[in-house]
C-alpha cells in the first residue's frame, strides 16, 4: 500500500524531533538506488533553494510621521527615487530603481544597507496641505528608526529559465550578464535539481500562504508571481522547458541577513538584487517523491539568442550539460557559466533543513492553490 | 623560468620594437597574452617572458630604461574575494583559467597566476569585486 502523509503528521514529527529532512540534491542522489515509494516512506521533508538575481523585488517601508506632518510626494533614499504614491509616509523601494547620480547604485543597495543597519539619507518633498503642511524633509533613517520594513517581491523563484547566448558579432550586455559575440559563452540562472518550483512542478504543496525561507528569516508566499504562466510546454518529466511559474514572496526585512540578500549591478543593464529563497516540500506521497527525485539530466531548458529582439530559441539543453561547463550548439562547444550561486543555494537548503530539524520551522498548508490555466500577454500598441 | 608582466608605455615608445629588442638582446622568448596598442596613444602588453633568471632581469631593466613601466602581473588584478557570493558570472568571460567554478563545491576558484589582465571580469562581476590597479599595488 502506498504511503500518504498529511502536513499535520509531518509537523507532529518535526515537533517530536523525528522528521527526516533532506535536501533536494540528496533526494536526487537517493533516487539512484531507491524507488519513489521507498523515498516517500523514508523522507518527510525535502528542502529546495535558490540564490540568484531577481529583478522584480523590493521593500515596503513606513518612515513614521514627521512633525508638523508631511504627505511625501517625491522621495529619495540616498538619491535613489522611491515610490511617492503611497499615502503620507509609506514607500516602496523598487530594487532596480537607480540613483540620480550613479547608475550602479540603486534600490537594491538601499535595501541591503538598511538590513545591514546602515544610515540612509532621506529627502522628501510635498506640495503642503492643511493637514500635512510640511513641504520638505531632509533627515537620516535606519531600520531601527522606521516602523515596518518588509520585503515584497512580485516575481521571484522562476520555475526554470532560459540559457542566454549571443549570435551577433559584437558583445551584448544583458541581465543575463556579458554575452560574448558569435556564441562566445552561455549563461544560465537556476539551481537545477535544487530549485524550488522544479521539485514540485505542479505546485501541489506550494501556494498562497506557504511558509518559506526568505533571505535568512521565515517569510511567506503571498501570491502567485507576476507573469505566472502554467501553459508552457513541459518535457516527459512534467518540467516546463522555459520560464513558467513564479512566486510573489513577503517577509520581515528587519529580520533578514545580507548573507542572503545582495545588491548587484549588471554592466550596461542596471541594478538588481540577489534574493535567497528556500522552500520545504512536504513528502505527502509517492507522487511528490517522484517529483523531488528529478535530476539535472532530466531538467531541460531553452537556449535563447539574446541578440535578436524576439529572442528565438536555438536549441534545448539540460542542467547536467550546463553544469559540466560546456554545451554544444551546431557542433560548436560553448563555455557555460551560472549567474545564480549554487553554493549559496546549498547553504540555504541546509539552513532550512537545520531549522526544521531543530523544530524552529513548521510546514504550512497553502491557504489557496495557484491558478492552473494561466498565460502571459504582451503589451500591444493600440 | 617564466614570469608574467604587464608593460605600459607612452605613445613615443609605441613606435619602437621593444619586444623584438629584448628577444634579440637577451635570447628570451616572449608570449604576448594580451595587448592594447595603437600608434599615437599609450599601449599595454601582458607578456610572459621565458628565459634564464638573469636574462629576465636584464630584459626588465632594458624595458624600464626605455620608458616602459613593468609590473608583475599578479599584482594587477585585485579581487575582493571575501565578498564573493560564488555566483559564477565572472567565469562566463574568463578564458585564461584564472576564474573557474569548482564543479563539486560550486565555489569560485581564483588562480591569479593564470590571469592575463584582460579586464572582462571587472565588468562581468555583478558585485563589482574586481579592480585593475594599473600597477598601483606594486
Short mmCIF file of C-alpha atoms in Angstrom, two decimals:
data_model
loop_
_atom_site.label_atom_id
_atom_site.label_comp_id
_atom_site.label_asym_id
_atom_site.label_seq_id
_atom_site.Cartn_x
_atom_site.Cartn_y
_atom_site.Cartn_z
CA UNK A 1 0.00 0.00 0.00
CA UNK A 2 1.39 3.39 -0.93
CA UNK A 3 2.37 5.93 1.71
CA UNK A 4 0.38 9.08 2.32
CA UNK A 5 1.19 11.65 4.99
CA UNK A 6 -0.57 14.83 5.98
CA UNK A 7 1.16 18.10 6.75
CA UNK A 8 -0.18 17.79 10.32
CA UNK A 9 1.51 14.40 10.70
CA UNK A 10 4.78 15.80 9.35
CA UNK A 11 4.57 18.79 11.71
CA UNK A 12 3.97 16.39 14.60
CA UNK A 13 7.16 14.57 13.64
CA UNK A 14 9.01 17.89 13.48
CA UNK A 15 7.67 18.72 16.93
CA UNK A 16 8.86 15.32 18.23
CA UNK A 17 12.25 15.80 16.59
CA UNK A 18 11.62 12.72 14.44
CA UNK A 19 11.15 14.24 10.99
CA UNK A 20 13.56 13.09 8.29
CA UNK A 21 14.60 16.17 6.35
CA UNK A 22 16.83 16.02 3.29
CA UNK A 23 17.80 18.50 0.60
CA UNK A 24 16.52 18.14 -2.96
CA UNK A 25 20.06 17.31 -4.12
CA UNK A 26 20.20 14.50 -1.58
CA UNK A 27 16.88 13.13 -2.86
CA UNK A 28 18.21 13.20 -6.42
CA UNK A 29 21.16 11.11 -5.22
CA UNK A 30 18.90 8.73 -3.25
CA UNK A 31 16.86 8.26 -6.42
CA UNK A 32 19.74 6.32 -7.98
CA UNK A 33 19.24 3.46 -5.55
CA UNK A 34 15.71 3.87 -4.16
CA UNK A 35 12.19 3.85 -5.58
CA UNK A 36 9.69 6.66 -5.18
CA UNK A 37 7.73 4.51 -2.73
CA UNK A 38 10.81 3.94 -0.57
CA UNK A 39 11.70 7.65 -0.60
CA UNK A 40 8.11 8.63 0.25
CA UNK A 41 8.27 6.31 3.21
CA UNK A 42 11.77 7.29 4.41
CA UNK A 43 11.68 11.09 3.93
CA UNK A 44 9.28 13.63 5.47
CA UNK A 45 10.52 16.94 4.11
CA UNK A 46 12.64 17.96 1.12
CA UNK A 47 14.31 21.36 1.22
CA UNK A 48 14.81 23.30 -2.03
CA UNK A 49 16.59 26.59 -2.57
CA UNK A 50 17.80 29.22 -4.97
CA UNK A 51 20.02 32.31 -4.75
CA UNK A 52 20.00 34.40 -7.87
CA UNK A 53 19.46 37.86 -9.28
CA UNK A 54 15.72 38.59 -9.14
CA UNK A 55 14.90 41.99 -10.57
CA UNK A 56 11.24 42.09 -9.61
CA UNK A 57 11.93 42.64 -5.92
CA UNK A 58 11.57 45.46 -3.45
CA UNK A 59 10.54 46.53 0.02
CA UNK A 60 7.75 48.45 1.69
CA UNK A 61 8.76 50.88 4.38
CA UNK A 62 6.95 53.24 6.73
CA UNK A 63 9.06 56.21 7.84
CA UNK A 64 6.84 57.31 10.74
CA UNK A 65 5.16 60.72 10.83
CA UNK A 66 7.06 63.96 10.93
CA UNK A 67 6.02 66.99 12.97
CA UNK A 68 4.42 69.00 11.52
CA UNK A 69 3.29 66.21 9.18
CA UNK A 70 4.26 65.80 5.53
CA UNK A 71 2.46 63.89 2.78
CA UNK A 72 5.57 62.78 0.89
CA UNK A 73 5.11 63.03 -2.87
CA UNK A 74 8.67 62.88 -4.15
CA UNK A 75 11.02 60.70 -2.11
CA UNK A 76 14.72 59.85 -2.40
CA UNK A 77 16.78 57.47 -0.29
CA UNK A 78 20.50 58.16 -0.86
CA UNK A 79 19.34 59.89 -4.04
CA UNK A 80 17.54 56.76 -5.30
CA UNK A 81 13.94 57.63 -6.25
CA UNK A 82 11.41 55.52 -4.36
CA UNK A 83 7.63 55.41 -4.63
CA UNK A 84 5.82 58.56 -3.56
CA UNK A 85 2.29 57.48 -4.29
CA UNK A 86 1.51 55.66 -1.06
CA UNK A 87 -0.29 57.91 1.46
CA UNK A 88 1.93 60.16 3.60
CA UNK A 89 4.93 58.23 4.89
CA UNK A 90 4.76 54.82 3.23
CA UNK A 91 7.04 53.97 0.35
CA UNK A 92 8.03 51.08 -1.87
CA UNK A 93 11.69 50.75 -2.73
CA UNK A 94 11.96 49.07 -6.12
CA UNK A 95 15.17 47.04 -6.25
CA UNK A 96 16.02 48.21 -9.79
CA UNK A 97 15.40 51.92 -9.19
CA UNK A 98 18.70 53.77 -9.78
CA UNK A 99 20.35 56.75 -8.13
CA UNK A 100 20.06 60.08 -9.95
CA UNK A 101 23.83 60.40 -9.82
CA UNK A 102 25.23 56.86 -10.01
CA UNK A 103 23.53 54.29 -12.19
CA UNK A 104 25.43 51.44 -10.50
CA UNK A 105 23.71 52.18 -7.17
CA UNK A 106 20.03 51.67 -6.57
CA UNK A 107 17.07 50.40 -4.60
CA UNK A 108 18.70 47.01 -4.01
CA UNK A 109 21.66 48.75 -2.35
CA UNK A 110 19.29 50.76 -0.13
CA UNK A 111 17.54 47.54 0.95
CA UNK A 112 20.84 45.74 1.62
CA UNK A 113 22.27 48.69 3.54
CA UNK A 114 19.12 49.09 5.64
CA UNK A 115 19.29 45.38 6.52
CA UNK A 116 22.97 45.83 7.43
CA UNK A 117 21.89 48.56 9.88
CA UNK A 118 23.37 51.49 7.93
CA UNK A 119 22.01 55.02 7.99
CA UNK A 120 20.34 56.18 4.79
CA UNK A 121 19.73 59.79 3.75
CA UNK A 122 16.04 60.60 3.21
CA UNK A 123 14.88 63.55 1.13
CA UNK A 124 11.17 64.12 0.65
CA UNK A 125 9.14 66.88 -0.95
CA UNK A 126 5.41 67.68 -0.90
CA UNK A 127 3.07 70.45 -2.03
CA UNK A 128 1.82 71.01 1.51
CA UNK A 129 -1.82 70.66 2.59
CA UNK A 130 -3.84 71.87 5.56
CA UNK A 131 -3.42 68.51 7.31
CA UNK A 132 0.15 67.91 6.04
CA UNK A 133 1.74 71.38 5.99
CA UNK A 134 5.44 70.41 5.76
CA UNK A 135 6.83 70.74 2.23
CA UNK A 136 10.32 69.39 2.61
CA UNK A 137 12.15 66.96 4.88
CA UNK A 138 15.81 66.00 4.85
CA UNK A 139 16.93 63.55 7.51
CA UNK A 140 18.52 60.17 8.13
CA UNK A 141 16.77 56.85 8.66
CA UNK A 142 17.80 53.30 9.51
CA UNK A 143 15.96 50.05 10.22
CA UNK A 144 15.55 50.93 13.90
CA UNK A 145 14.07 54.36 13.19
CA UNK A 146 11.42 53.21 10.70
CA UNK A 147 8.21 51.38 11.56
CA UNK A 148 7.57 48.49 9.18
CA UNK A 149 10.25 47.41 6.70
CA UNK A 150 9.28 44.31 4.78
CA UNK A 151 10.40 42.72 1.57
CA UNK A 152 7.68 42.24 -1.02
CA UNK A 153 8.93 40.72 -4.25
CA UNK A 154 6.32 40.48 -7.02
CA UNK A 155 8.21 37.92 -9.13
CA UNK A 156 10.84 35.55 -7.74
CA UNK A 157 11.95 31.94 -7.97
CA UNK A 158 11.21 31.41 -11.64
CA UNK A 159 10.32 27.84 -12.45
CA UNK A 160 13.13 27.22 -14.93
CA UNK A 161 14.75 29.92 -17.04
CA UNK A 162 16.31 30.03 -20.48
CA UNK A 163 20.02 29.96 -21.22
CA UNK A 164 21.33 33.18 -22.75
CA UNK A 165 23.62 33.35 -25.80
CA UNK A 166 24.58 35.93 -28.42
CA UNK A 167 24.89 35.07 -32.13
CA UNK A 168 25.84 38.58 -33.28
CA UNK A 169 29.40 39.73 -33.92
CA UNK A 170 29.58 42.20 -31.02
CA UNK A 171 29.35 41.78 -27.23
CA UNK A 172 25.98 42.49 -25.66
CA UNK A 173 25.37 43.43 -22.03
CA UNK A 174 22.22 41.97 -20.51
CA UNK A 175 20.58 40.99 -17.23
CA UNK A 176 21.99 37.55 -18.09
CA UNK A 177 25.48 39.03 -17.92
CA UNK A 178 28.05 39.85 -20.57
CA UNK A 179 27.27 37.76 -23.66
CA UNK A 180 30.29 37.41 -25.90
CA UNK A 181 29.91 37.53 -29.70
CA UNK A 182 29.48 34.53 -32.01
CA UNK A 183 28.23 32.20 -29.28
CA UNK A 184 31.29 33.05 -27.16
CA UNK A 185 29.59 31.97 -23.94
CA UNK A 186 26.28 30.88 -22.43
CA UNK A 187 24.84 31.93 -19.08
CA UNK A 188 22.04 30.35 -17.05
CA UNK A 189 20.37 31.16 -13.77
CA UNK A 190 18.63 28.44 -11.84
CA UNK A 191 19.80 25.96 -9.24
CA UNK A 192 18.55 23.00 -11.32
CA UNK A 193 17.55 19.96 -9.28
CA UNK A 194 17.71 22.08 -6.10
CA UNK A 195 15.36 24.77 -7.42
CA UNK A 196 12.01 25.11 -5.58
CA UNK A 197 9.45 25.06 -8.39
CA UNK A 198 11.30 22.33 -10.31
CA UNK A 199 10.77 19.93 -7.39
CA UNK A 200 7.03 20.47 -7.22
CA UNK A 201 6.29 21.41 -10.82
CA UNK A 202 2.52 21.02 -10.42
CA UNK A 203 2.67 23.20 -7.26
CA UNK A 204 0.64 20.78 -5.17
CA UNK A 205 2.36 21.84 -1.94
CA UNK A 206 3.36 25.42 -2.76
CA UNK A 207 0.59 28.00 -2.85
CA UNK A 208 -0.64 31.21 -1.28
CA UNK A 209 0.43 31.32 2.36
CA UNK A 210 3.24 28.75 2.15
CA UNK A 211 5.87 29.46 4.80
CA UNK A 212 9.36 29.72 3.31
CA UNK A 213 12.95 30.74 3.99
CA UNK A 214 13.36 34.28 2.69
CA UNK A 215 16.77 35.96 2.89
CA UNK A 216 17.63 34.45 6.26
CA UNK A 217 14.25 34.64 8.01
CA UNK A 218 10.84 33.00 7.78
CA UNK A 219 8.72 34.53 5.07
CA UNK A 220 5.67 33.57 3.06
CA UNK A 221 4.47 33.05 -0.46
CA UNK A 222 2.00 35.92 -0.68
CA UNK A 223 0.56 35.31 -4.13
CA UNK A 224 1.46 33.74 -7.45
CA UNK A 225 4.19 35.82 -9.04
CA UNK A 226 3.67 38.21 -11.91
CA UNK A 227 3.97 36.67 -15.40
CA UNK A 228 2.81 33.39 -13.82
CA UNK A 229 2.48 31.02 -16.74
CA UNK A 230 1.22 27.46 -16.42
CA UNK A 231 0.80 26.95 -20.17
CA UNK A 232 4.43 26.48 -21.17
CA UNK A 233 5.39 23.21 -22.88
CA UNK A 234 6.66 20.55 -20.47
CA UNK A 235 9.08 17.67 -21.01
CA UNK A 236 8.41 13.98 -20.28
CA UNK A 237 9.00 14.60 -16.55
CA UNK A 238 6.42 17.40 -16.35
CA UNK A 239 9.10 20.11 -16.22
CA UNK A 240 8.38 23.32 -18.17
CA UNK A 241 11.26 23.76 -20.61
CA UNK A 242 11.37 27.57 -20.30
CA UNK A 243 10.41 30.25 -17.75
CA UNK A 244 6.96 29.36 -16.41
CA UNK A 245 5.55 29.74 -12.88
CA UNK A 246 6.79 32.42 -10.45
CA UNK A 247 6.22 33.39 -6.81
CA UNK A 248 5.40 36.63 -5.02
CA UNK A 249 7.02 36.50 -1.60
CA UNK A 250 6.91 38.55 1.58
CA UNK A 251 8.96 38.70 4.76
CA UNK A 252 10.21 40.97 7.53
CA UNK A 253 13.32 42.69 6.17
CA UNK A 254 14.33 43.77 9.68
CA UNK A 255 15.00 40.10 10.43
CA UNK A 256 16.84 39.36 7.18
CA UNK A 257 20.54 38.87 6.65
CA UNK A 258 22.77 40.42 4.00
CA UNK A 259 24.28 36.95 3.70
CA UNK A 260 21.17 36.01 1.70
CA UNK A 261 20.29 39.31 0.03
CA UNK A 262 22.83 41.17 -2.10
CA UNK A 263 22.58 44.21 -4.29
CA UNK A 264 24.10 43.78 -7.72
CA UNK A 265 24.83 45.75 -10.86
CA UNK A 266 24.91 44.17 -14.29
CA UNK A 267 27.14 46.12 -16.67
CA UNK A 268 25.19 48.39 -19.02
CA UNK A 269 21.93 46.86 -17.78
CA UNK A 270 21.41 48.17 -14.29
CA UNK A 271 20.82 47.41 -10.66
CA UNK A 272 19.24 44.18 -9.48
CA UNK A 273 19.18 42.09 -6.33
CA UNK A 274 20.28 38.58 -5.41
CA UNK A 275 17.50 37.00 -3.37
CA UNK A 276 17.86 33.81 -1.32
CA UNK A 277 14.75 31.61 -1.15
CA UNK A 278 14.29 28.18 0.40
CA UNK A 279 11.06 26.19 0.20
CA UNK A 280 10.29 22.98 2.08
CA UNK A 281 8.30 20.37 0.25
CA UNK A 282 6.25 18.05 2.45
CA UNK A 283 6.56 14.41 1.38
CA UNK A 284 2.83 13.78 1.10
CA UNK A 285 3.00 10.73 -1.16
CA UNK A 286 4.82 8.81 -3.84
CA UNK A 287 3.90 11.36 -6.49
CA UNK A 288 5.69 14.12 -4.56
CA UNK A 289 8.65 11.77 -4.07
CA UNK A 290 8.75 11.18 -7.81
CA UNK A 291 8.81 14.93 -8.45
CA UNK A 292 11.61 15.55 -5.94
CA UNK A 293 13.70 12.74 -7.45
CA UNK A 294 14.22 14.86 -10.56
CA UNK A 295 17.87 15.19 -11.51
CA UNK A 296 19.76 17.77 -13.55
CA UNK A 297 19.87 15.47 -16.57
CA UNK A 298 16.05 15.38 -16.58
CA UNK A 299 15.56 19.15 -16.47
CA UNK A 300 15.63 20.64 -19.95
CA UNK A 301 15.73 24.31 -20.78
CA UNK A 302 15.76 26.51 -23.87
CA UNK A 303 18.85 28.21 -25.25
CA UNK A 304 17.81 31.71 -26.24
CA UNK A 305 19.50 34.18 -28.57
CA UNK A 306 19.50 37.48 -26.66
CA UNK A 307 20.91 39.38 -29.64
CA UNK A 308 17.60 39.12 -31.52
CA UNK A 309 14.69 41.31 -30.40
CA UNK A 310 12.19 38.44 -30.30
CA UNK A 311 14.71 36.13 -28.56
CA UNK A 312 14.41 32.96 -30.67
CA UNK A 313 15.06 29.54 -29.12
CA UNK A 314 18.13 27.96 -30.74
CA UNK A 315 18.13 24.54 -29.11
CA UNK A 316 17.43 22.65 -25.87
CA UNK A 317 19.96 21.57 -23.22
CA UNK A 318 19.68 20.04 -19.78
CA UNK A 319 21.21 21.14 -16.47
CA UNK A 320 23.69 18.29 -16.36
CA UNK A 321 25.16 19.65 -19.60
CA UNK A 322 25.06 23.23 -18.30
CA UNK A 323 26.77 22.22 -15.06
CA UNK A 324 29.53 20.39 -16.96
CA UNK A 325 30.92 23.73 -18.15
CA UNK A 326 30.29 23.38 -21.88
CA UNK A 327 27.31 22.85 -24.13
CA UNK A 328 27.21 22.26 -27.86
CA UNK A 329 25.30 24.37 -30.33
CA UNK A 330 25.56 23.50 -34.04
CA UNK A 331 28.65 21.42 -33.33
CA UNK A 332 30.38 24.30 -31.55
CA UNK A 333 31.47 23.83 -27.96
CA UNK A 334 30.39 26.77 -25.81
CA UNK A 335 31.54 27.68 -22.31
CA UNK A 336 28.70 27.89 -19.78
CA UNK A 337 28.57 29.94 -16.60
CA UNK A 338 25.94 30.22 -13.87
CA UNK A 339 24.60 33.56 -12.63
CA UNK A 340 22.88 32.14 -9.57
CA UNK A 341 25.02 30.76 -6.78
CA UNK A 342 24.75 27.00 -6.25
CA UNK A 343 26.94 27.32 -3.16
CA UNK A 344 24.54 29.80 -1.53
CA UNK A 345 21.51 27.77 -2.64
CA UNK A 346 23.01 24.69 -0.95
CA UNK A 347 23.67 26.73 2.17
CA UNK A 348 20.03 27.88 2.21
CA UNK A 349 18.69 24.33 1.70
CA UNK A 350 20.92 23.18 4.56
CA UNK A 351 19.94 26.05 6.84
CA UNK A 352 16.24 25.43 6.22
CA UNK A 353 16.82 21.74 6.95
CA UNK A 354 18.56 22.72 10.23
CA UNK A 355 15.63 24.96 11.22
CA UNK A 356 13.20 22.09 10.65
CA UNK A 357 15.46 19.59 12.43
CA UNK A 358 15.58 21.91 15.45
CA UNK A 359 11.81 22.37 15.44
CA UNK A 360 12.06 26.07 14.61
CA UNK A 361 10.21 25.87 11.32
CA UNK A 362 6.88 24.14 10.62
CA UNK A 363 5.32 23.35 7.29
CA UNK A 364 2.14 25.05 6.18
CA UNK A 365 -0.79 24.05 4.02
CA UNK A 366 -1.43 26.62 1.28
CA UNK A 367 -4.39 28.84 2.11
CA UNK A 368 -5.22 28.62 -1.57
CA UNK A 369 -3.69 26.83 -4.56
CA UNK A 370 -2.41 28.82 -7.51
CA UNK A 371 -4.49 29.18 -10.66
CA UNK A 372 -3.73 26.45 -13.17
CA UNK A 373 -4.57 27.68 -16.64
CA UNK A 374 -2.73 30.94 -16.95
CA UNK A 375 -0.91 32.54 -19.86
CA UNK A 376 1.05 35.74 -20.23
CA UNK A 377 0.06 38.58 -22.54
CA UNK A 378 2.33 41.08 -24.24
CA UNK A 379 1.85 44.83 -24.24
CA UNK A 380 0.35 45.90 -27.54
CA UNK A 381 0.20 49.22 -29.32
CA UNK A 382 -3.45 50.26 -29.62
CA UNK B 1 61.97 30.40 -15.85
CA UNK B 2 58.71 32.06 -16.86
CA UNK B 3 57.40 35.33 -15.49
CA UNK B 4 54.43 37.44 -16.47
CA UNK B 5 54.46 41.21 -16.58
CA UNK B 6 52.13 43.99 -17.54
CA UNK B 7 54.02 46.51 -19.67
CA UNK B 8 52.71 50.05 -20.06
CA UNK B 9 54.26 52.59 -22.33
CA UNK B 10 53.81 56.10 -23.65
CA UNK B 11 52.86 56.98 -27.26
CA UNK B 12 56.56 57.62 -28.06
CA UNK B 13 57.50 54.06 -27.09
CA UNK B 14 54.60 52.52 -29.05
CA UNK B 15 56.51 53.11 -32.29
CA UNK B 16 59.62 51.22 -31.16
CA UNK B 17 60.10 47.45 -31.47
CA UNK B 18 60.78 46.91 -27.75
CA UNK B 19 59.60 43.32 -27.75
CA UNK B 20 61.89 42.21 -30.53
CA UNK B 21 64.69 44.24 -28.90
CA UNK B 22 64.61 42.14 -25.73
CA UNK B 23 64.18 38.88 -27.65
CA UNK B 24 67.32 39.59 -29.69
CA UNK B 25 69.38 41.15 -26.90
CA UNK B 26 68.70 38.63 -24.13
CA UNK B 27 67.73 35.47 -26.00
CA UNK B 28 64.37 35.11 -24.28
CA UNK B 29 61.03 34.11 -25.69
CA UNK B 30 58.03 36.36 -25.28
CA UNK B 31 54.47 35.16 -25.24
CA UNK B 32 52.03 38.03 -25.65
CA UNK B 33 48.94 37.19 -23.58
CA UNK B 34 47.03 40.40 -24.12
CA UNK B 35 47.70 43.62 -25.98
CA UNK B 36 46.12 47.02 -26.33
CA UNK B 37 48.30 49.13 -28.59
CA UNK B 38 47.79 51.67 -31.32
CA UNK B 39 50.02 54.40 -32.75
CA UNK B 40 49.68 57.76 -31.18
CA UNK B 41 48.38 56.58 -27.83
CA UNK B 42 49.63 54.74 -24.78
CA UNK B 43 49.94 50.95 -25.02
CA UNK B 44 49.60 47.98 -22.71
CA UNK B 45 51.00 44.49 -23.15
CA UNK B 46 50.62 41.46 -20.96
CA UNK B 47 53.62 39.22 -21.65
CA UNK B 48 55.10 36.02 -20.38
CA UNK B 49 58.89 36.17 -20.54
CA UNK B 50 60.71 32.85 -20.72
CA UNK B 51 64.47 32.64 -20.21
CA UNK B 52 67.19 32.47 -17.55
CA UNK B 53 66.68 34.48 -14.39
CA UNK B 54 69.49 36.79 -15.43
CA UNK B 55 68.04 37.29 -18.89
CA UNK B 56 64.65 38.19 -17.41
CA UNK B 57 66.25 40.71 -15.05
CA UNK B 58 68.15 42.30 -17.93
CA UNK B 59 65.00 42.41 -20.05
CA UNK B 60 63.04 44.21 -17.35
CA UNK B 61 65.92 46.65 -16.81
CA UNK B 62 66.11 47.29 -20.53
CA UNK B 63 62.40 47.95 -20.77
CA UNK B 64 62.40 50.26 -17.78
CA UNK B 65 65.40 52.17 -19.18
CA UNK B 66 63.37 52.76 -22.34
CA UNK B 67 60.38 54.20 -20.55
CA UNK B 68 58.28 51.04 -20.18
CA UNK B 69 56.51 50.53 -16.87
CA UNK B 70 56.89 46.83 -15.90
CA UNK B 71 54.60 45.43 -13.25
CA UNK B 72 54.46 41.79 -12.16
CA UNK B 73 51.07 40.82 -13.46
CA UNK B 74 49.82 39.01 -10.34
CA UNK B 75 49.53 42.35 -8.59
CA UNK B 76 47.42 43.82 -11.35
CA UNK B 77 44.02 42.32 -10.67
CA UNK B 78 42.66 42.84 -7.20
CA UNK B 79 39.77 40.59 -6.18
CA UNK B 80 37.82 41.31 -3.01
CA UNK B 81 37.15 37.58 -2.59
CA UNK B 82 35.66 37.83 0.90
CA UNK B 83 32.54 39.49 -0.52
CA UNK B 84 32.16 36.96 -3.35
CA UNK B 85 28.84 35.06 -3.43
CA UNK B 86 30.18 32.40 -5.85
CA UNK B 87 27.56 33.21 -8.49
CA UNK B 88 29.94 32.40 -11.34
CA UNK B 89 29.14 35.37 -13.62
CA UNK B 90 32.84 36.25 -13.98
CA UNK B 91 33.65 32.78 -15.28
CA UNK B 92 31.50 33.46 -18.35
CA UNK B 93 34.12 35.86 -19.70
CA UNK B 94 37.35 34.39 -18.28
CA UNK B 95 39.16 32.23 -20.81
CA UNK B 96 42.60 32.26 -19.21
CA UNK B 97 41.72 29.79 -16.47
CA UNK B 98 42.12 32.40 -13.71
CA UNK B 99 38.46 32.30 -12.66
CA UNK B 100 36.96 28.82 -12.60
CA UNK B 101 33.95 27.28 -10.89
CA UNK B 102 34.75 24.19 -8.86
CA UNK B 103 32.03 21.88 -10.15
CA UNK B 104 31.81 19.90 -6.93
CA UNK B 105 31.67 22.65 -4.30
CA UNK B 106 30.45 25.36 -6.73
CA UNK B 107 32.98 27.73 -5.21
CA UNK B 108 34.79 30.21 -7.39
CA UNK B 109 38.47 29.38 -7.68
CA UNK B 110 40.82 32.25 -8.37
CA UNK B 111 44.18 31.39 -9.93
CA UNK B 112 45.98 34.74 -10.09
CA UNK B 113 48.92 33.19 -11.97
CA UNK B 114 46.76 32.40 -14.97
CA UNK B 115 45.28 35.90 -15.29
CA UNK B 116 46.08 37.78 -18.50
CA UNK B 117 44.62 41.07 -17.22
CA UNK B 118 42.02 41.27 -19.97
CA UNK B 119 39.72 43.11 -17.58
CA UNK B 120 36.48 41.47 -18.72
CA UNK B 121 35.71 40.23 -15.19
CA UNK B 122 35.71 43.82 -13.90
CA UNK B 123 32.50 44.46 -15.81
CA UNK B 124 31.10 40.95 -15.54
CA UNK B 125 31.07 40.78 -11.73
CA UNK B 126 27.62 41.90 -10.53
CA UNK B 127 29.10 42.76 -7.14
CA UNK B 128 31.96 44.75 -8.68
CA UNK B 129 34.63 42.91 -6.73
CA UNK B 130 37.43 43.14 -9.31
CA UNK B 131 39.68 46.11 -9.92
CA UNK B 132 42.68 46.53 -12.15
CA UNK B 133 45.26 48.51 -10.23
CA UNK B 134 47.28 49.76 -13.23
CA UNK B 135 50.37 48.82 -11.28
CA UNK B 136 49.37 50.94 -8.26
CA UNK B 137 49.51 47.96 -5.90
CA UNK B 138 53.06 47.04 -6.97
#
